[in-house]
Coordinates of C-alpha atoms and ligand atoms in Angstrom, one line a residue:
M639 CA -8.2 -1.1 4.5
Q640 CA -9.7 -2.8 7.5
Y641 CA -9.3 -6.6 8.3
L642 CA -11.9 -8.8 9.7
S643 CA -12.0 -12.3 11.0
T644 CA -13.7 -15.2 9.1
R645 CA -15.5 -16.1 12.4
G646 CA -17.5 -12.9 12.8
H647 CA -15.5 -11.1 15.5
P648 CA -16.7 -7.5 15.6
E649 CA -13.2 -5.9 15.9
R650 CA -11.4 -4.4 12.8
R651 CA -7.6 -4.2 12.4
R652 CA -5.1 -2.6 10.2
F653 CA -2.5 -4.3 8.1
C654 CA 0.5 -3.8 10.4
E655 CA -1.4 -5.0 13.4
I656 CA -2.1 -8.3 11.7
L657 CA 1.3 -8.6 10.1
L658 CA 2.9 -10.0 13.2
E659 CA -0.2 -12.1 14.4
G660 CA -1.5 -15.6 13.7
L661 CA -5.2 -16.2 14.1
A662 CA -7.7 -13.7 15.0
P663 CA -9.0 -13.7 18.6
D664 CA -11.9 -15.9 17.8
G665 CA -9.8 -18.4 16.1
G666 CA -10.6 -17.2 12.6
L667 CA -8.4 -16.1 9.8
Y668 CA -7.9 -12.5 8.7
L669 CA -9.3 -11.2 5.5
P670 CA -9.7 -7.7 4.1
E671 CA -13.2 -6.3 4.5
R672 CA -13.5 -6.1 0.8
Y673 CA -11.5 -7.0 -2.5
P674 CA -10.5 -4.0 -4.4
R675 CA -11.7 -4.1 -8.0
I676 CA -9.1 -3.6 -10.9
D677 CA -10.6 -1.8 -13.8
E678 CA -9.6 -2.3 -17.5
V679 CA -7.5 0.9 -17.5
T680 CA -5.5 -0.1 -14.4
L681 CA -4.9 -3.6 -15.8
A682 CA -3.6 -2.2 -19.1
R683 CA -1.3 0.2 -17.3
W684 CA 0.2 -2.7 -15.1
R685 CA 1.1 -4.6 -18.3
T686 CA 4.2 -2.4 -18.7
L687 CA 5.4 -2.7 -15.0
A688 CA 8.4 -4.4 -13.6
Y689 CA 7.5 -7.2 -11.2
A690 CA 8.5 -5.3 -8.2
D691 CA 6.4 -2.3 -9.2
L692 CA 3.4 -4.6 -9.9
A693 CA 3.7 -5.9 -6.4
F694 CA 3.8 -2.3 -5.0
E695 CA 0.6 -1.5 -6.9
I696 CA -1.3 -4.5 -5.7
L697 CA 0.1 -4.3 -2.1
S698 CA -0.8 -0.6 -1.8
L699 CA -4.4 -1.6 -2.2
Y700 CA -4.2 -3.6 1.0
I701 CA -1.6 -1.8 2.9
D702 CA -2.4 1.9 4.0
D703 CA -0.3 2.1 7.3
I704 CA 3.2 1.9 5.6
P705 CA 4.2 5.2 3.7
A706 CA 4.1 4.6 -0.1
D707 CA 7.7 5.3 -0.5
D708 CA 8.7 2.9 2.0
L709 CA 6.5 0.1 0.7
R710 CA 7.8 0.6 -2.8
A711 CA 11.5 0.5 -1.5
L712 CA 10.6 -2.9 0.3
C713 CA 9.1 -4.4 -2.9
R714 CA 12.2 -3.3 -4.9
K715 CA 14.5 -4.6 -2.3
T716 CA 12.7 -8.0 -2.2
Y717 CA 11.9 -8.7 -6.0
R718 CA 15.3 -8.4 -7.5
A719 CA 16.9 -10.4 -10.4
E720 CA 19.9 -11.3 -8.1
V721 CA 17.3 -12.9 -5.6
F722 CA 15.0 -14.6 -8.1
G723 CA 17.3 -15.5 -11.0
S724 CA 15.9 -13.4 -13.7
A725 CA 14.3 -9.9 -14.3
A726 CA 10.8 -11.4 -14.9
I727 CA 11.0 -13.0 -11.3
A728 CA 8.1 -15.3 -12.3
P729 CA 9.0 -16.2 -15.9
L730 CA 6.5 -18.2 -18.0
R731 CA 7.6 -21.2 -20.2
G732 CA 5.6 -22.7 -23.0
L733 CA 4.9 -26.6 -23.1
E734 CA 2.4 -27.8 -25.7
S735 CA 0.2 -25.2 -27.3
G736 CA -2.0 -23.2 -24.7
V737 CA -0.2 -24.8 -21.6
Y738 CA 2.5 -22.9 -19.7
L739 CA 4.6 -23.2 -16.7
E740 CA 5.0 -20.1 -14.3
G741 CA 8.5 -20.4 -12.6
L742 CA 8.0 -19.5 -8.9
S743 CA 10.9 -21.5 -7.6
N744 CA 13.9 -19.6 -8.7
G745 CA 14.2 -17.9 -5.2
P746 CA 16.9 -18.8 -2.5
T747 CA 15.3 -22.1 -1.5
L748 CA 14.1 -23.2 -4.9
A749 CA 10.3 -23.4 -3.8
F750 CA 7.5 -21.0 -4.4
K751 CA 7.4 -20.1 -0.7
D752 CA 10.2 -17.7 -1.2
M753 CA 7.9 -15.6 -3.4
A754 CA 6.1 -14.5 -0.2
M755 CA 8.4 -15.2 2.5
Q756 CA 11.2 -13.0 1.1
L757 CA 8.8 -10.0 1.4
L758 CA 7.6 -11.1 4.9
G759 CA 11.3 -11.0 6.1
N760 CA 11.6 -7.4 4.9
L761 CA 8.1 -6.3 6.2
F762 CA 8.9 -7.9 9.7
E763 CA 12.3 -6.2 9.8
Y764 CA 10.7 -2.7 8.8
E765 CA 7.9 -3.0 11.3
L766 CA 9.8 -4.3 14.1
A767 CA 12.3 -1.5 13.7
R768 CA 9.5 1.0 13.6
R769 CA 8.1 -0.2 16.9
G770 CA 11.5 -0.7 18.5
E771 CA 10.5 -4.5 19.3
A772 CA 12.0 -7.8 18.7
L773 CA 10.3 -11.1 17.6
N774 CA 11.3 -14.7 18.0
I775 CA 9.9 -17.0 15.5
L776 CA 9.2 -20.5 16.5
G777 CA 8.3 -23.0 13.8
A778 CA 8.1 -26.7 12.8
T779 CA 8.9 -28.0 9.3
S780 CA 9.2 -31.0 7.4
G781 CA 10.9 -29.2 4.5
D782 CA 9.9 -26.2 2.3
T783 CA 8.5 -23.7 4.9
G784 CA 11.4 -24.0 7.4
S785 CA 14.1 -23.3 4.9
A786 CA 12.1 -20.4 3.1
A787 CA 11.6 -18.8 6.6
E788 CA 15.2 -19.2 7.4
Y789 CA 16.4 -17.7 4.2
A790 CA 13.9 -14.8 4.6
M791 CA 14.8 -13.9 8.1
R792 CA 18.6 -14.5 8.0
G793 CA 20.4 -11.6 9.2
K794 CA 17.3 -9.4 9.8
K795 CA 17.5 -7.1 12.7
G796 CA 15.1 -7.9 15.5
V797 CA 14.2 -11.3 14.4
R798 CA 15.5 -14.7 15.7
V799 CA 14.3 -18.0 14.1
F800 CA 14.0 -21.2 16.1
M801 CA 13.1 -23.9 13.6
L802 CA 12.3 -27.5 14.7
S803 CA 12.6 -30.3 12.2
P804 CA 12.2 -34.1 12.7
D805 CA 16.0 -35.5 13.1
G806 CA 17.2 -37.3 10.1
R807 CA 13.8 -37.2 8.2
M808 CA 14.3 -34.4 5.7
S809 CA 15.9 -35.0 2.3
P810 CA 19.7 -34.6 2.1
F811 CA 19.2 -31.5 0.0
Q812 CA 16.8 -29.8 2.5
K813 CA 19.1 -30.5 5.5
A814 CA 21.9 -29.1 3.6
Q815 CA 20.0 -25.9 2.7
M816 CA 18.8 -25.3 6.4
F817 CA 21.8 -26.5 8.4
S818 CA 24.5 -24.8 6.4
L819 CA 23.2 -21.3 7.4
Q820 CA 25.8 -19.6 9.6
D821 CA 23.8 -16.7 10.6
A822 CA 23.7 -15.9 14.3
N823 CA 20.0 -15.2 14.4
I824 CA 19.1 -18.7 12.8
H825 CA 18.6 -21.7 15.1
N826 CA 18.1 -25.2 13.7
L827 CA 16.8 -27.6 16.3
A828 CA 16.7 -31.3 15.1
V829 CA 14.1 -33.1 17.3
R830 CA 14.3 -36.8 18.1
G831 CA 10.9 -37.6 16.8
V832 CA 8.6 -37.1 13.9
F833 CA 7.1 -34.0 12.3
D834 CA 4.0 -34.2 14.5
D835 CA 6.4 -34.1 17.6
C836 CA 7.7 -31.0 16.3
Q837 CA 4.3 -29.4 15.9
D838 CA 3.2 -30.6 19.3
I839 CA 6.2 -28.8 20.9
V840 CA 5.3 -25.5 19.0
K841 CA 1.7 -25.7 20.2
A842 CA 2.7 -26.5 23.8
V843 CA 5.3 -23.6 23.8
S844 CA 2.7 -21.3 22.3
A845 CA 0.0 -22.3 24.7
D846 CA 2.1 -21.1 27.6
A847 CA 0.9 -17.5 27.4
A848 CA 3.5 -16.2 30.0
F849 CA 6.5 -17.6 28.1
K850 CA 5.1 -16.6 24.8
R851 CA 4.7 -12.9 25.9
K852 CA 8.1 -13.0 27.8
Y853 CA 10.0 -14.1 24.9
R854 CA 7.8 -12.5 22.3
I855 CA 7.3 -15.8 20.4
G856 CA 5.6 -15.3 17.0
T857 CA 5.0 -17.5 13.9
V858 CA 5.4 -17.4 10.0
N859 CA 2.8 -20.1 9.1
S860 CA 0.7 -20.2 5.9
I861 CA -2.2 -18.4 7.4
N862 CA -0.4 -15.1 7.6
W863 CA -2.4 -12.7 5.3
A864 CA 0.8 -10.9 4.3
R865 CA 2.1 -14.2 2.6
L866 CA -1.2 -14.9 0.9
M867 CA -1.4 -11.2 -0.4
A868 CA 2.3 -11.4 -1.7
Q869 CA 1.1 -14.5 -3.8
V870 CA -1.6 -12.6 -5.5
V871 CA 1.1 -10.7 -7.4
Y872 CA 2.3 -13.7 -9.3
Y873 CA -1.2 -14.4 -10.7
F874 CA -1.4 -10.9 -12.4
A875 CA 2.2 -11.4 -13.6
G876 CA 1.3 -14.8 -15.2
Y877 CA -1.8 -13.4 -16.8
I878 CA 0.1 -10.5 -18.2
Q879 CA 2.7 -12.6 -19.8
A880 CA 0.3 -15.1 -21.2
T881 CA -2.2 -12.6 -22.9
R882 CA -2.0 -9.3 -25.1
S883 CA -5.3 -8.0 -24.2
N884 CA -7.6 -7.7 -21.2
A885 CA -10.5 -9.4 -23.1
E886 CA -8.4 -12.8 -22.9
R887 CA -9.0 -15.1 -20.0
V888 CA -6.7 -17.8 -18.6
S889 CA -6.8 -20.5 -16.2
F890 CA -4.3 -21.6 -13.5
S891 CA -3.7 -25.0 -12.2
V892 CA -2.1 -25.0 -8.6
P893 CA -0.4 -27.8 -6.8
S894 CA -2.3 -27.6 -3.4
G895 CA -1.9 -28.5 0.1
N896 CA -3.0 -26.0 2.7
F897 CA -4.8 -23.9 0.0
G898 CA -2.6 -20.9 0.5
N899 CA -1.4 -20.6 -3.0
V900 CA -4.7 -21.2 -4.8
C901 CA -6.6 -19.1 -2.3
A902 CA -4.3 -16.2 -3.6
G903 CA -5.6 -17.0 -7.1
H904 CA -9.3 -16.7 -5.6
V905 CA -8.3 -13.1 -4.4
A906 CA -6.9 -12.3 -7.8
R907 CA -10.0 -13.5 -9.4
M908 CA -12.2 -11.5 -6.9
M909 CA -10.2 -8.5 -7.8
G910 CA -11.3 -8.8 -11.3
L911 CA -8.4 -10.5 -13.1
P912 CA -10.0 -12.5 -15.9
I913 CA -9.4 -16.0 -14.6
E914 CA -11.7 -18.7 -16.0
R915 CA -10.8 -21.6 -13.9
L916 CA -8.9 -22.2 -10.7
V917 CA -7.8 -25.9 -10.8
V918 CA -7.0 -27.4 -7.4
A919 CA -4.6 -30.2 -7.9
T920 CA -3.9 -32.6 -4.9
N921 CA -1.9 -35.7 -4.5
E922 CA -3.1 -38.9 -2.8
N923 CA -4.1 -36.7 0.2
D924 CA -7.2 -35.5 -1.5
V925 CA -9.1 -33.6 1.2
L926 CA -9.5 -30.7 -1.2
D927 CA -10.4 -32.6 -4.4
E928 CA -13.1 -34.5 -2.3
F929 CA -14.6 -31.2 -1.3
F930 CA -14.8 -29.8 -4.7
R931 CA -16.2 -33.0 -6.1
T932 CA -18.8 -33.8 -3.5
G933 CA -19.3 -30.8 -1.1
V934 CA -18.1 -32.9 1.8
Y935 CA -14.9 -31.5 3.6
R936 CA -13.5 -34.3 5.7
V937 CA -10.4 -33.7 7.8
R938 CA -8.1 -37.0 7.8
A939 CA -6.6 -38.4 11.0
S940 CA -2.7 -38.7 11.1
A941 CA -2.9 -42.3 10.3
D942 CA -4.9 -41.6 7.2
T943 CA -2.4 -39.0 5.8
H944 CA -0.3 -40.5 3.2
E945 CA 3.6 -40.0 2.9
T946 CA 3.9 -39.1 -0.8
S947 CA 6.6 -38.2 -3.3
S948 CA 5.1 -34.7 -3.4
P949 CA 5.6 -34.3 0.4
S950 CA 4.7 -30.5 0.6
M951 CA 1.2 -31.3 -0.2
D952 CA 0.8 -34.1 2.4
I953 CA -1.8 -32.5 4.6
S954 CA -4.7 -33.7 6.7
K955 CA -6.6 -30.5 6.7
A956 CA -6.1 -27.3 4.5
S957 CA -5.4 -24.5 7.1
N958 CA -6.3 -21.7 4.5
F959 CA -9.5 -23.3 3.2
E960 CA -11.7 -21.5 5.8
R961 CA -10.9 -18.2 3.9
F962 CA -12.6 -19.5 0.7
V963 CA -15.5 -21.0 2.5
F964 CA -16.1 -17.7 4.3
D965 CA -16.5 -16.1 0.8
L966 CA -18.6 -18.9 -0.4
L967 CA -21.0 -18.5 2.5
G968 CA -21.6 -14.9 1.5
R969 CA -19.2 -13.8 4.3
D970 CA -21.3 -15.2 7.1
G971 CA -19.1 -15.4 10.0
A972 CA -21.5 -17.0 12.3
R973 CA -22.0 -19.9 9.8
T974 CA -18.2 -20.1 9.3
Q975 CA -17.7 -20.3 12.9
S976 CA -20.3 -23.1 13.1
L977 CA -18.7 -25.1 10.4
F978 CA -15.0 -24.6 11.3
G979 CA -15.2 -24.2 15.1
A980 CA -18.1 -26.5 16.2
Q981 CA -18.8 -29.1 13.6
L982 CA -15.2 -29.9 12.5
M983 CA -14.2 -30.1 16.2
A984 CA -17.1 -32.5 17.0
Q985 CA -17.4 -34.4 13.8
G986 CA -14.2 -33.8 11.9
R987 CA -16.3 -33.1 8.7
F988 CA -18.9 -30.8 7.4
D989 CA -21.2 -31.3 4.4
L990 CA -22.2 -28.5 2.0
S991 CA -23.5 -30.9 -0.9
A992 CA -27.2 -30.1 -0.2
D993 CA -26.7 -26.4 0.1
P994 CA -27.2 -24.2 -3.0
V995 CA -23.9 -22.4 -2.2
F996 CA -22.1 -25.6 -3.2
A997 CA -22.7 -25.3 -6.9
Q998 CA -21.4 -21.7 -6.7
A999 CA -17.8 -23.0 -5.8
A1000 CA -17.5 -24.0 -9.6
Q1001 CA -20.1 -21.7 -11.3
R1002 CA -19.4 -18.4 -9.6
Y1003 CA -15.7 -18.9 -8.3
G1004 CA -14.3 -21.0 -11.0
F1005 CA -13.0 -23.8 -8.9
V1006 CA -12.5 -27.3 -10.3
S1007 CA -10.1 -30.1 -8.9
G1008 CA -8.4 -33.3 -9.4
K1009 CA -5.8 -35.6 -8.0
S1010 CA -2.6 -37.2 -9.0
T1011 CA -0.9 -40.4 -7.8
H1012 CA 2.6 -41.5 -7.6
A1013 CA 2.5 -43.4 -10.9
E1014 CA 0.8 -40.5 -12.7
R1015 CA 3.4 -38.2 -11.2
L1016 CA 6.3 -40.3 -12.5
A1017 CA 4.5 -40.5 -16.0
T1018 CA 4.0 -36.8 -16.2
I1019 CA 7.7 -36.1 -15.3
R1020 CA 8.8 -38.6 -17.9
D1021 CA 6.5 -37.2 -20.6
T1022 CA 7.3 -33.5 -20.1
F1023 CA 11.1 -34.5 -20.1
S1024 CA 10.9 -36.5 -23.4
R1025 CA 8.5 -34.2 -25.3
F1026 CA 9.8 -30.9 -24.1
G1027 CA 13.3 -31.4 -22.6
V1028 CA 11.8 -29.7 -19.4
M1029 CA 12.5 -31.4 -16.0
I1030 CA 9.8 -30.7 -13.6
D1031 CA 9.5 -31.6 -9.9
T1032 CA 6.9 -33.9 -8.3
H1033 CA 4.5 -31.2 -7.0
T1034 CA 4.5 -29.3 -10.4
A1035 CA 3.8 -32.7 -12.2
D1036 CA 0.6 -33.1 -10.0
G1037 CA -0.4 -29.4 -11.2
L1038 CA 0.3 -30.2 -14.8
K1039 CA -1.5 -33.6 -14.8
V1040 CA -4.7 -32.2 -13.2
G1041 CA -4.5 -28.9 -15.2
R1042 CA -4.5 -30.9 -18.5
E1043 CA -7.7 -32.6 -17.4
H1044 CA -9.4 -29.1 -17.3
L1045 CA -8.3 -27.6 -20.6
K1046 CA -10.7 -25.4 -22.5
P1047 CA -10.0 -24.6 -26.2
G1048 CA -8.8 -21.1 -26.5
T1049 CA -8.1 -20.5 -22.7
P1050 CA -4.3 -20.9 -21.7
M1051 CA -3.7 -23.0 -18.7
I1052 CA -0.9 -21.6 -16.5
V1053 CA 0.5 -24.3 -14.2
L1054 CA 2.4 -22.9 -11.3
E1055 CA 5.9 -24.4 -10.9
T1056 CA 6.1 -24.6 -7.1
A1057 CA 9.7 -26.2 -6.7
L1058 CA 12.7 -27.2 -8.7
P1059 CA 13.4 -31.0 -9.2
I1060 CA 16.7 -30.9 -7.4
K1061 CA 14.7 -30.7 -4.1
F1062 CA 13.1 -34.0 -4.7
A1063 CA 16.0 -36.0 -6.6
Q1064 CA 15.1 -39.4 -5.4
T1065 CA 11.7 -39.4 -7.3
I1066 CA 13.3 -37.7 -10.3
V1067 CA 15.9 -40.6 -10.5
E1068 CA 13.1 -43.1 -10.3
A1069 CA 11.1 -41.4 -13.1
L1070 CA 14.2 -40.5 -15.4
G1071 CA 17.0 -42.7 -14.3
R1072 CA 19.1 -39.7 -13.9
E1073 CA 19.9 -37.0 -11.4
P1074 CA 18.2 -33.7 -11.8
E1075 CA 20.2 -30.6 -12.7
R1076 CA 21.5 -28.6 -9.9
P1077 CA 21.3 -24.8 -10.3
A1078 CA 24.4 -22.7 -10.1
G1079 CA 25.4 -21.9 -6.4
F1080 CA 24.1 -25.1 -5.0
E1081 CA 27.1 -27.4 -6.0
G1082 CA 28.6 -29.2 -3.1
I1083 CA 26.1 -27.8 -0.3
E1084 CA 25.9 -31.2 1.3
S1085 CA 29.6 -30.9 2.4
L1086 CA 29.3 -27.3 4.0
P1087 CA 29.7 -27.1 7.7
R1088 CA 26.6 -27.4 9.6
R1089 CA 24.8 -25.5 12.6
V1090 CA 22.3 -27.7 14.2
Q1091 CA 21.4 -28.7 17.7
V1092 CA 19.9 -32.3 18.1
I1093 CA 17.5 -32.3 21.1
D1094 CA 14.8 -34.5 22.7
A1095 CA 11.2 -34.0 21.9
D1096 CA 10.5 -32.2 24.9
A1097 CA 8.8 -28.8 25.1
D1098 CA 10.7 -27.7 28.2
R1099 CA 14.0 -28.5 26.5
V1100 CA 13.0 -26.2 23.8
K1101 CA 11.8 -23.4 26.0
A1102 CA 15.3 -23.6 27.8
Y1103 CA 17.1 -23.4 24.6
I1104 CA 15.0 -20.4 23.5
A1105 CA 15.6 -18.7 27.0
E1106 CA 19.3 -19.3 26.8
H1107 CA 19.5 -17.7 23.4
C1108 CA 17.5 -14.8 23.9
A1109 CA 19.9 -12.7 26.1
Ligands
PLP2390 C1 3.9 -25.5 0.1 C2 4.0 -26.1 -1.1 C3 2.8 -26.5 -1.8 C4 1.5 -26.4 -1.4 O1 1.0 -25.0 -1.2 P1 -0.2 -24.6 -0.4 O2 -0.1 -23.1 -0.3 O3 0.0 -25.2 0.9 O4 -1.4 -25.1 -1.1 C5 3.0 -27.1 -3.2 N1 4.2 -27.4 -3.7 C6 5.4 -27.0 -3.1 C7 6.6 -27.3 -3.6 C8 5.4 -26.4 -1.7 O5 6.3 -26.1 -1.1

């Protein structure tokens, strides 16, 4: 399988070449040059597989430069009951008739990002050892991504993580999760500033090509194809659990921010998984809902990006959205380049409302959308707890609320559970008047010893820290 850029660059790459990279050379995102189609017989055979083996089957369609036995071993090492809490890995739970929650947040950091990041940690370690290389991952986080990356990379040979977070701004639980890691290859840097300062530092350090080369700086952000590909697996696993025969169709509702999660659903659908609708659920930051309703994609300024009670969806632009638009435009790289390169840069928006392709987003690709506000989030959490005794987190509540607006009789709706309520305790208390349950193993993590360095919001200071710790 060869990979191409969404912006039309002529070069083609293999999987292990793009694994450790970010953007393509022309600023585009990598995609496979075609989506493998799964036939009836194959899908029927996959029904009996354990999650790790299902992951191997799907991944091996996209990865042909890792020997099959090695790839299978990496999948089995990653998707184990001890890591993800159950043999099902992504278990389905029923709510009212025809509505399910698919549990994607039973990994080490209790959010769905573990599903892909745990595999990425093992792939990185494997590929770096094969090349005899090392990598220093530099990232900025306001919560879920940073902790998922640290738990995936902890103790991995050849990898160091330098994670910037805004000092004092993460939830007590998130701080405890990240800062209590004692592994020598994990470095927490609490920056005196806000999340944007952290991101600016990452950009400034990465823009210094000589420093970047010398210290082998890499990233694990959500545009990484390997992360997206790993997420395709749980769409298949959810479908298999919700149906008995391949004649049945299901819909998925996905709490969305950077469009990484639901883009994996799009890939699964392109592979032939019988998905009826892909429901894009947003919070008050409704960039994506606006596009799917109107055809206008309008990036928000920082000042227009709201801080909400589903903070992992607080985005100003959706960094993976370009992948879907590329497909929507019939894989026209030049046109994708003009929309995402030129027009977004100059005008902060583009408008496909008058273009016949816009109607295809719903008709041909199954996309619909909706949004959920703080009050609706609280109401959904309350209603789900009182009717079913199930406590859901704020992001999952957005998915459930919007998913219900797109129910079709006879078609199950699978809502992706993207985090556990304990991560967002304050809002759960506001909704239910009680503290969320704490999973086993997380008792008292707030009082564990911490490893964190508080530093000024200064790229040179961060560079000096990296240099000191890359002996
Ligand atoms: C990251 C995240 C999301 C958004 O996922 P995208 O892939 O960015 O759309 C939703 N919910 C939770 C809990 C997250 O951590």
